[in-house]
């Protein structure tokens, strides 16, 4: 089961954890390619350790730095987004770990799918923005899309061996983030530092803020719809503060199957990379006696409007999920820079969806056009907020 990996976004949270897994299981994995955006120093350090055939720095400004830093090691150094797409579709790769954050991960992932490469998908925006196109392409090329999200990994494990006709509904669990019991008035005043203190998970800043707003769960509803072919009205969300049950599937006979584990992203990464096998790990085991109890509750979409906005975008279809994603990316970045308030993230998304002209968004170029237009509208909203 030896696999040659291309890690797209190797310097981020998922990328660095994947490299840790590769180091732990050298008999199972070889790194063929690494790509990063602008973190040249970390990319070079990773390349010196795992000696891939190819390295890509997305930001052309750092090309000479990386090329000089890796000279004499026999590593081919490239730069630019086209080069990222090239390694994602390379013949020397078995599995592409799509770990880039945001819309930027769409084209490399699409290139991997078009080339028939297996994809370990951590970039949920790929299916949020272009789920219909990507899943259709995957069916044509025989590409396996293996989710790295803990929730979708849990669903995949629950569905293993079950006929599609037996599935009644999917239940995504959410920790509720750091503000699940915070009043609407207090939410308006929370700081980026407070929002980045996730109670259970250690993740990158963007996904941590998405967890705090529940946008992450909205994006996961869209992703689950495309990954598993489940209609939106049969995808539920439950708040589960302990983050032990990662998701559940209800079946037509009334039974409920859940996947449990400690909140550690290495578990879904390993499962995606070794699927359908399992390997022995030294990762912590959940101690149910110590945990004591597992609790659940309904999400409050009045306080956390992003979840409802994501569901509305999925219902509208076409380019609306793309607009939702673009607006959220810019709004989260603005919140982290203290340019807008926490509740303005949902405000920005709602503003952009209200001003976006619907189209079917059936191509990469069409999605890129919607993405650009939506980002401009988000900046327009941010300027309005700052002038108040």
CSV table of C-alpha atoms in Angstrom, one decimal:
chain,number,residue,atom,x,y,z
A,1,UNK,CA,0.0,0.0,0.0
A,2,UNK,CA,2.9,2.4,-0.6
A,3,UNK,CA,1.7,5.7,-1.8
A,4,UNK,CA,3.5,8.7,-3.4
A,5,UNK,CA,2.0,11.9,-2.1
A,6,UNK,CA,1.8,15.4,-3.4
A,7,UNK,CA,1.0,17.7,-0.4
A,8,UNK,CA,-0.6,20.9,-1.7
A,9,UNK,CA,-0.3,23.4,1.0
A,10,UNK,CA,2.4,21.6,3.0
A,11,UNK,CA,3.2,24.5,5.4
A,12,UNK,CA,-0.4,24.8,6.8
A,13,UNK,CA,-1.9,22.9,9.7
A,14,UNK,CA,-3.0,19.9,7.7
A,15,UNK,CA,0.1,19.9,5.6
A,16,UNK,CA,2.5,19.8,8.6
A,17,UNK,CA,0.5,17.1,10.4
A,18,UNK,CA,0.5,15.0,7.2
A,19,UNK,CA,4.3,15.3,7.0
A,20,UNK,CA,4.5,14.1,10.6
A,21,UNK,CA,2.4,11.1,9.6
A,22,UNK,CA,4.7,10.4,6.7
A,23,UNK,CA,7.7,10.5,9.0
A,24,UNK,CA,6.0,8.0,11.3
A,25,UNK,CA,5.1,5.6,8.5
A,26,UNK,CA,8.0,5.7,6.0
A,27,UNK,CA,7.2,2.2,4.7
A,28,UNK,CA,3.7,3.4,3.6
A,29,UNK,CA,4.4,6.9,2.2
A,30,UNK,CA,6.9,8.8,0.0
A,31,UNK,CA,6.6,12.5,-0.6
A,32,UNK,CA,6.9,13.3,-4.3
A,33,UNK,CA,6.0,17.0,-4.2
A,34,UNK,CA,5.4,19.8,-1.8
A,35,UNK,CA,3.8,23.2,-2.5
A,36,UNK,CA,3.3,26.3,-0.4
A,37,UNK,CA,2.1,29.8,-0.9
A,38,UNK,CA,4.7,32.2,0.6
A,39,UNK,CA,6.2,30.4,3.6
A,40,UNK,CA,9.6,29.8,1.9
A,41,UNK,CA,11.6,29.1,5.0
A,42,UNK,CA,9.3,26.3,6.3
A,43,UNK,CA,8.9,24.9,2.8
A,44,UNK,CA,12.7,24.6,2.4
A,45,UNK,CA,13.0,23.0,5.9
A,46,UNK,CA,10.3,20.4,4.9
A,47,UNK,CA,12.0,19.7,1.6
A,48,UNK,CA,15.4,19.1,3.2
A,49,UNK,CA,13.8,16.5,5.5
A,50,UNK,CA,11.7,14.5,3.1
A,51,UNK,CA,13.6,15.2,-0.2
A,52,UNK,CA,10.7,15.3,-2.6
A,53,UNK,CA,11.3,15.3,-6.4
A,54,UNK,CA,9.5,18.6,-6.8
A,55,UNK,CA,8.9,21.7,-4.8
A,56,UNK,CA,6.6,24.6,-5.7
A,57,UNK,CA,6.5,28.0,-4.1
A,58,UNK,CA,3.3,29.7,-5.2
A,59,UNK,CA,4.5,33.2,-4.8
A,60,UNK,CA,7.0,33.9,-7.6
A,61,UNK,CA,8.8,36.5,-5.5
A,62,UNK,CA,10.3,33.7,-3.4
A,63,UNK,CA,11.4,31.5,-6.3
A,64,UNK,CA,15.1,32.5,-6.2
A,65,UNK,CA,15.2,32.1,-2.4
A,66,UNK,CA,13.8,28.6,-2.5
A,67,UNK,CA,15.9,27.6,-5.6
A,68,UNK,CA,19.1,28.8,-3.9
A,69,UNK,CA,18.2,27.3,-0.6
A,70,UNK,CA,17.6,23.8,-2.1
A,71,UNK,CA,20.5,23.8,-4.6
A,72,UNK,CA,22.5,20.7,-4.8
A,73,UNK,CA,19.8,18.4,-3.4
A,74,UNK,CA,18.4,17.2,-6.7
A,75,UNK,CA,15.0,18.8,-6.1
A,76,UNK,CA,13.2,20.5,-9.0
A,77,UNK,CA,12.1,23.9,-7.8
A,78,UNK,CA,9.2,25.7,-9.6
A,79,UNK,CA,6.9,28.6,-8.8
A,80,UNK,CA,3.5,30.0,-9.6
A,81,UNK,CA,0.0,28.6,-9.5
A,82,UNK,CA,0.2,26.8,-12.8
A,83,UNK,CA,3.1,24.8,-11.3
A,84,UNK,CA,1.0,23.9,-8.3
A,85,UNK,CA,-1.6,22.5,-10.7
A,86,UNK,CA,1.1,20.6,-12.7
A,87,UNK,CA,2.4,18.7,-9.7
A,88,UNK,CA,-1.2,18.0,-8.5
A,89,UNK,CA,-1.8,16.1,-11.8
A,90,UNK,CA,1.7,14.6,-12.1
A,91,UNK,CA,2.2,11.0,-13.2
A,92,UNK,CA,4.6,10.5,-10.3
A,93,UNK,CA,1.8,10.9,-7.7
A,94,UNK,CA,-0.7,8.4,-6.3
A,95,UNK,CA,-2.5,10.6,-3.8
A,96,UNK,CA,-2.9,14.4,-3.7
A,97,UNK,CA,-3.4,15.8,-0.2
A,98,UNK,CA,-5.4,19.0,-0.9
A,99,UNK,CA,-4.5,21.0,2.1
A,100,UNK,CA,-4.6,24.6,0.8
A,101,UNK,CA,-7.0,26.9,2.5
A,102,UNK,CA,-9.8,28.7,0.6
A,103,UNK,CA,-10.7,29.2,-3.0
A,104,UNK,CA,-7.0,29.0,-4.0
A,105,UNK,CA,-7.2,25.2,-3.5
A,106,UNK,CA,-9.9,24.8,-6.2
A,107,UNK,CA,-7.8,24.7,-9.4
A,108,UNK,CA,-5.1,22.3,-8.1
A,109,UNK,CA,-7.7,20.0,-6.7
A,110,UNK,CA,-9.6,20.1,-10.0
A,111,UNK,CA,-6.4,19.3,-11.9
A,112,UNK,CA,-5.8,16.3,-9.6
A,113,UNK,CA,-9.3,15.1,-10.2
A,114,UNK,CA,-9.1,15.6,-14.0
A,115,UNK,CA,-5.9,13.5,-14.0
A,116,UNK,CA,-7.6,10.7,-12.0
A,117,UNK,CA,-5.4,11.1,-8.9
A,118,UNK,CA,-6.8,10.0,-5.6
A,119,UNK,CA,-7.5,13.1,-3.5
A,120,UNK,CA,-7.4,13.3,0.3
A,121,UNK,CA,-9.6,16.4,0.5
A,122,UNK,CA,-9.0,18.9,3.3
A,123,UNK,CA,-9.9,21.9,1.2
A,124,UNK,CA,-13.6,21.9,1.8
A,125,UNK,CA,-14.0,25.1,-0.3
A,126,UNK,CA,-13.4,22.9,-3.5
A,127,UNK,CA,-16.8,21.2,-3.0
A,128,UNK,CA,-18.5,24.3,-1.5
A,129,UNK,CA,-17.6,26.4,-4.6
A,130,UNK,CA,-17.7,23.7,-7.4
A,131,UNK,CA,-19.2,20.6,-5.9
A,132,UNK,CA,-21.4,19.7,-8.9
A,133,UNK,CA,-18.5,20.1,-11.3
A,134,UNK,CA,-15.9,18.3,-9.2
A,135,UNK,CA,-18.1,15.3,-8.3
A,136,UNK,CA,-19.1,14.9,-12.0
A,137,UNK,CA,-15.5,15.0,-13.0
A,138,UNK,CA,-14.5,12.5,-10.4
A,139,UNK,CA,-17.2,10.1,-11.6
A,140,UNK,CA,-15.8,10.4,-15.1
A,141,UNK,CA,-12.1,9.9,-14.2
A,142,UNK,CA,-12.7,7.3,-11.4
A,143,UNK,CA,-11.1,9.6,-8.8
A,144,UNK,CA,-11.6,8.8,-5.2
A,145,UNK,CA,-12.4,11.8,-3.0
A,146,UNK,CA,-11.5,10.9,0.5
A,147,UNK,CA,-12.5,13.5,3.1
A,148,UNK,CA,-10.0,14.7,5.7
A,149,UNK,CA,-12.5,16.7,7.7
A,150,UNK,CA,-13.2,14.8,10.9
A,151,UNK,CA,-16.9,15.1,10.4
A,152,UNK,CA,-16.9,13.7,6.8
A,153,UNK,CA,-14.4,11.1,7.7
A,154,UNK,CA,-16.8,10.0,10.4
A,155,UNK,CA,-19.7,9.8,7.9
A,156,UNK,CA,-17.6,7.8,5.5
A,157,UNK,CA,-16.7,5.3,8.2
A,158,UNK,CA,-20.4,5.0,9.3
A,159,UNK,CA,-21.5,4.4,5.7
A,160,UNK,CA,-18.8,1.8,5.0
A,161,UNK,CA,-20.6,-1.4,3.9
A,162,UNK,CA,-24.1,0.1,4.1
A,163,UNK,CA,-26.4,0.3,1.0
A,164,UNK,CA,-27.2,3.8,-0.1
A,165,UNK,CA,-30.9,3.1,0.1
A,166,UNK,CA,-30.6,2.4,3.8
A,167,UNK,CA,-29.5,5.9,4.7
A,168,UNK,CA,-32.2,8.1,6.3
A,169,UNK,CA,-30.2,11.1,7.3
A,170,UNK,CA,-26.7,12.4,8.1
A,171,UNK,CA,-26.0,14.2,11.4
A,172,UNK,CA,-23.0,16.5,11.5
A,173,UNK,CA,-21.8,17.4,15.0
A,174,UNK,CA,-20.3,20.8,16.0
A,175,UNK,CA,-18.5,21.8,19.2
A,176,UNK,CA,-20.3,25.1,19.1
A,177,UNK,CA,-16.9,26.9,19.3
A,178,UNK,CA,-15.9,29.2,22.1
A,179,UNK,CA,-19.1,31.3,22.1
A,180,UNK,CA,-21.9,28.6,22.2
A,181,UNK,CA,-23.3,30.1,25.4
A,182,UNK,CA,-22.4,33.8,24.6
A,183,UNK,CA,-25.2,36.3,24.3
A,184,UNK,CA,-25.9,38.1,21.0
A,185,UNK,CA,-24.9,41.4,22.7
A,186,UNK,CA,-21.6,40.0,23.9
A,187,UNK,CA,-20.9,38.4,20.5
A,188,UNK,CA,-20.8,41.9,18.9
A,189,UNK,CA,-17.8,42.7,21.2
A,190,UNK,CA,-15.6,39.6,21.0
A,191,UNK,CA,-12.0,40.0,19.9
A,192,UNK,CA,-10.1,37.9,17.4
A,193,UNK,CA,-7.9,36.6,20.3
A,194,UNK,CA,-11.1,35.3,22.1
A,195,UNK,CA,-12.4,33.7,18.8
A,196,UNK,CA,-9.1,31.9,18.2
A,197,UNK,CA,-9.4,30.0,21.6
A,198,UNK,CA,-11.2,26.9,20.4
A,199,UNK,CA,-12.1,24.7,23.3
A,200,UNK,CA,-11.3,21.4,21.7
A,201,UNK,CA,-9.4,21.6,18.4
A,202,UNK,CA,-6.0,23.0,17.3
A,203,UNK,CA,-6.5,24.3,13.8
A,204,UNK,CA,-5.5,27.2,11.5
A,205,UNK,CA,-6.9,30.7,12.2
A,206,UNK,CA,-9.4,30.7,9.3
A,207,UNK,CA,-11.1,27.4,10.2
A,208,UNK,CA,-11.0,28.3,13.9
A,209,UNK,CA,-13.0,31.5,13.2
A,210,UNK,CA,-15.3,29.6,10.9
A,211,UNK,CA,-15.9,27.2,13.8
A,212,UNK,CA,-16.7,30.1,16.1
A,213,UNK,CA,-19.3,31.6,13.7
A,214,UNK,CA,-20.7,28.1,12.7
A,215,UNK,CA,-19.9,28.9,9.1
A,216,UNK,CA,-17.6,25.9,9.2
A,217,UNK,CA,-20.7,23.7,9.8
A,218,UNK,CA,-22.5,25.4,7.0
A,219,UNK,CA,-19.7,24.7,4.6
A,220,UNK,CA,-19.7,21.1,5.9
A,221,UNK,CA,-23.4,20.7,5.1
A,222,UNK,CA,-22.6,21.8,1.5
A,223,UNK,CA,-19.6,19.5,1.3
A,224,UNK,CA,-21.6,16.5,2.7
A,225,UNK,CA,-24.3,17.1,0.1
A,226,UNK,CA,-21.8,16.6,-2.7
A,227,UNK,CA,-19.6,14.0,-1.1
A,228,UNK,CA,-22.4,11.6,-0.2
A,229,UNK,CA,-25.2,12.7,-2.6
A,230,UNK,CA,-27.5,13.4,0.4
A,231,UNK,CA,-30.2,16.1,-0.1
A,232,UNK,CA,-29.9,19.1,2.2
A,233,UNK,CA,-33.1,18.4,4.0
A,234,UNK,CA,-31.6,15.1,5.2
A,235,UNK,CA,-28.5,16.7,6.6
A,236,UNK,CA,-28.8,17.8,10.3
A,237,UNK,CA,-26.4,19.7,12.6
A,238,UNK,CA,-26.2,19.1,16.3
A,239,UNK,CA,-24.1,20.9,18.9
A,240,UNK,CA,-21.9,18.4,20.7
A,241,UNK,CA,-19.6,20.3,23.1
A,242,UNK,CA,-17.3,17.3,23.9
A,243,UNK,CA,-16.2,16.7,20.2
A,244,UNK,CA,-16.0,13.0,20.9
A,245,UNK,CA,-18.7,11.9,18.4
A,246,UNK,CA,-17.5,13.3,15.1
A,247,UNK,CA,-20.7,12.6,13.2
A,248,UNK,CA,-23.5,10.1,12.9
A,249,UNK,CA,-25.7,8.4,10.3
A,250,UNK,CA,-29.4,7.5,10.9
A,251,UNK,CA,-30.6,4.4,8.9
A,252,UNK,CA,-34.1,3.5,7.7
A,253,UNK,CA,-34.5,0.8,10.3
A,254,UNK,CA,-34.1,3.3,13.1
A,255,UNK,CA,-30.6,2.5,14.1
A,256,UNK,CA,-28.0,5.2,14.5
A,257,UNK,CA,-24.3,4.7,13.8
A,258,UNK,CA,-21.7,7.1,15.2
A,259,UNK,CA,-17.9,7.4,15.0
A,260,UNK,CA,-16.1,8.4,18.1
A,261,UNK,CA,-12.5,9.5,18.7
A,262,UNK,CA,-10.4,12.1,20.4
A,263,UNK,CA,-10.4,15.6,18.8
A,264,UNK,CA,-7.1,15.1,16.8
A,265,UNK,CA,-6.9,15.8,13.1
A,266,UNK,CA,-4.2,13.2,12.6
A,267,UNK,CA,-7.0,10.5,12.9
A,268,UNK,CA,-8.9,11.6,9.8
A,269,UNK,CA,-5.7,12.3,7.9
A,270,UNK,CA,-4.4,8.8,8.5
A,271,UNK,CA,-7.7,7.2,7.6
A,272,UNK,CA,-7.9,9.1,4.3
A,273,UNK,CA,-4.3,8.1,3.4
A,274,UNK,CA,-4.7,4.4,4.3
A,275,UNK,CA,-8.3,3.9,3.3
A,276,UNK,CA,-9.8,1.3,3.2
A,277,UNK,CA,-7.2,-0.2,5.6
A,278,UNK,CA,-6.4,0.9,9.2
A,279,UNK,CA,-2.9,1.2,10.7
A,280,UNK,CA,-1.8,0.9,14.3
A,281,UNK,CA,-1.2,4.3,15.9
A,282,UNK,CA,0.0,5.6,19.2
A,283,UNK,CA,-2.7,8.4,19.2
A,284,UNK,CA,-4.8,8.8,22.4
A,285,UNK,CA,-7.9,6.7,22.8
A,286,UNK,CA,-11.1,8.2,24.1
A,287,UNK,CA,-11.8,7.2,27.7
A,288,UNK,CA,-15.6,7.2,28.0
A,289,UNK,CA,-15.5,6.7,31.7
A,290,UNK,CA,-13.4,9.8,32.2
A,291,UNK,CA,-15.5,11.8,29.7
A,292,UNK,CA,-18.6,10.8,31.7
A,293,UNK,CA,-21.4,12.1,29.5
A,294,UNK,CA,-22.0,13.3,26.0
A,295,UNK,CA,-24.5,16.1,25.4
A,296,UNK,CA,-26.3,17.5,22.4
A,297,UNK,CA,-28.3,20.5,21.4
A,298,UNK,CA,-29.8,22.4,18.5
A,299,UNK,CA,-27.7,25.2,16.9
A,300,UNK,CA,-28.9,28.7,17.4
A,301,UNK,CA,-29.1,30.1,13.9
A,302,UNK,CA,-30.4,33.5,15.2
A,303,UNK,CA,-27.1,34.1,17.0
A,304,UNK,CA,-25.0,32.2,14.5
A,305,UNK,CA,-26.5,33.3,11.2
A,306,UNK,CA,-23.7,31.9,9.0
A,307,UNK,CA,-25.1,28.3,9.2
A,308,UNK,CA,-28.5,29.5,7.9
A,309,UNK,CA,-26.8,31.6,5.2
A,310,UNK,CA,-24.8,28.6,4.0
A,311,UNK,CA,-28.0,26.4,3.8
A,312,UNK,CA,-29.7,29.2,1.8
A,313,UNK,CA,-26.8,29.3,-0.6
A,314,UNK,CA,-26.9,25.6,-1.1
A,315,UNK,CA,-30.6,25.7,-1.7
A,316,UNK,CA,-30.2,28.5,-4.3
A,317,UNK,CA,-27.4,26.5,-6.0
A,318,UNK,CA,-25.4,27.7,-9.0
A,319,UNK,CA,-22.8,30.3,-8.1
A,320,UNK,CA,-24.3,31.2,-4.7
A,321,UNK,CA,-22.1,28.9,-2.6
A,322,UNK,CA,-19.1,30.4,-4.4
A,323,UNK,CA,-20.2,33.9,-3.4
A,324,UNK,CA,-20.8,32.8,0.1
A,325,UNK,CA,-17.3,31.3,0.4
A,326,UNK,CA,-15.6,34.4,-1.1
A,327,UNK,CA,-17.4,36.8,1.2
A,328,UNK,CA,-16.6,34.7,4.2
A,329,UNK,CA,-12.9,34.4,3.4
A,330,UNK,CA,-12.5,38.2,3.1
A,331,UNK,CA,-14.8,38.9,6.1
A,332,UNK,CA,-12.8,36.5,8.3
A,333,UNK,CA,-9.6,38.1,7.3
A,334,UNK,CA,-11.0,41.5,8.0
A,335,UNK,CA,-12.2,40.4,11.5
A,336,UNK,CA,-8.7,38.9,12.3
A,337,UNK,CA,-7.2,42.3,11.4
A,338,UNK,CA,-9.8,44.0,13.6
A,339,UNK,CA,-11.3,45.9,10.7
A,340,UNK,CA,-14.9,44.6,11.4
A,341,UNK,CA,-16.7,43.0,14.3
A,342,UNK,CA,-17.5,39.3,14.8
A,343,UNK,CA,-21.2,39.7,13.8
A,344,UNK,CA,-20.1,41.6,10.7
A,345,UNK,CA,-18.8,38.4,9.2
A,346,UNK,CA,-22.4,37.2,8.8
A,347,UNK,CA,-23.4,40.7,7.8
A,348,UNK,CA,-20.9,40.7,5.0
A,349,UNK,CA,-22.0,37.3,3.7
A,350,UNK,CA,-25.6,38.3,3.7
A,351,UNK,CA,-24.8,41.6,1.9
A,352,UNK,CA,-22.9,39.8,-0.8
A,353,UNK,CA,-25.5,37.1,-1.4
A,354,UNK,CA,-28.1,39.8,-1.7
A,355,UNK,CA,-26.2,41.5,-4.4
A,356,UNK,CA,-24.9,38.5,-6.4
A,357,UNK,CA,-26.5,37.8,-9.7
A,358,UNK,CA,-27.3,34.1,-10.0
A,359,UNK,CA,-25.7,31.9,-12.7
A,360,UNK,CA,-25.1,28.2,-13.0
A,361,UNK,CA,-21.4,28.6,-12.4
A,362,UNK,CA,-20.6,25.6,-14.6
A,363,UNK,CA,-16.8,26.2,-15.2
A,364,UNK,CA,-13.7,27.2,-13.4
A,365,UNK,CA,-13.6,30.5,-15.1
A,366,UNK,CA,-17.2,31.2,-14.2
A,367,UNK,CA,-16.5,30.4,-10.5
A,368,UNK,CA,-13.4,32.6,-10.6
A,369,UNK,CA,-15.5,35.5,-12.0
A,370,UNK,CA,-18.1,35.1,-9.2
A,371,UNK,CA,-15.3,34.8,-6.6
A,372,UNK,CA,-13.7,38.0,-7.7
A,373,UNK,CA,-16.9,39.9,-7.9
A,374,UNK,CA,-17.9,38.7,-4.4
A,375,UNK,CA,-14.6,39.8,-2.9
A,376,UNK,CA,-15.1,43.3,-4.3
A,377,UNK,CA,-18.6,43.4,-2.8
A,378,UNK,CA,-17.3,42.2,0.6
A,379,UNK,CA,-14.7,45.0,0.6
A,380,UNK,CA,-17.6,47.4,-0.2
A,381,UNK,CA,-19.4,46.2,2.8
A,382,UNK,CA,-16.3,46.5,5.0
A,383,UNK,CA,-15.9,50.1,3.9
A,384,UNK,CA,-19.5,50.8,4.8
A,385,UNK,CA,-19.0,49.3,8.3
A,386,UNK,CA,-15.9,51.3,8.9
A,387,UNK,CA,-17.6,54.6,8.0
A,388,UNK,CA,-20.4,54.1,10.5
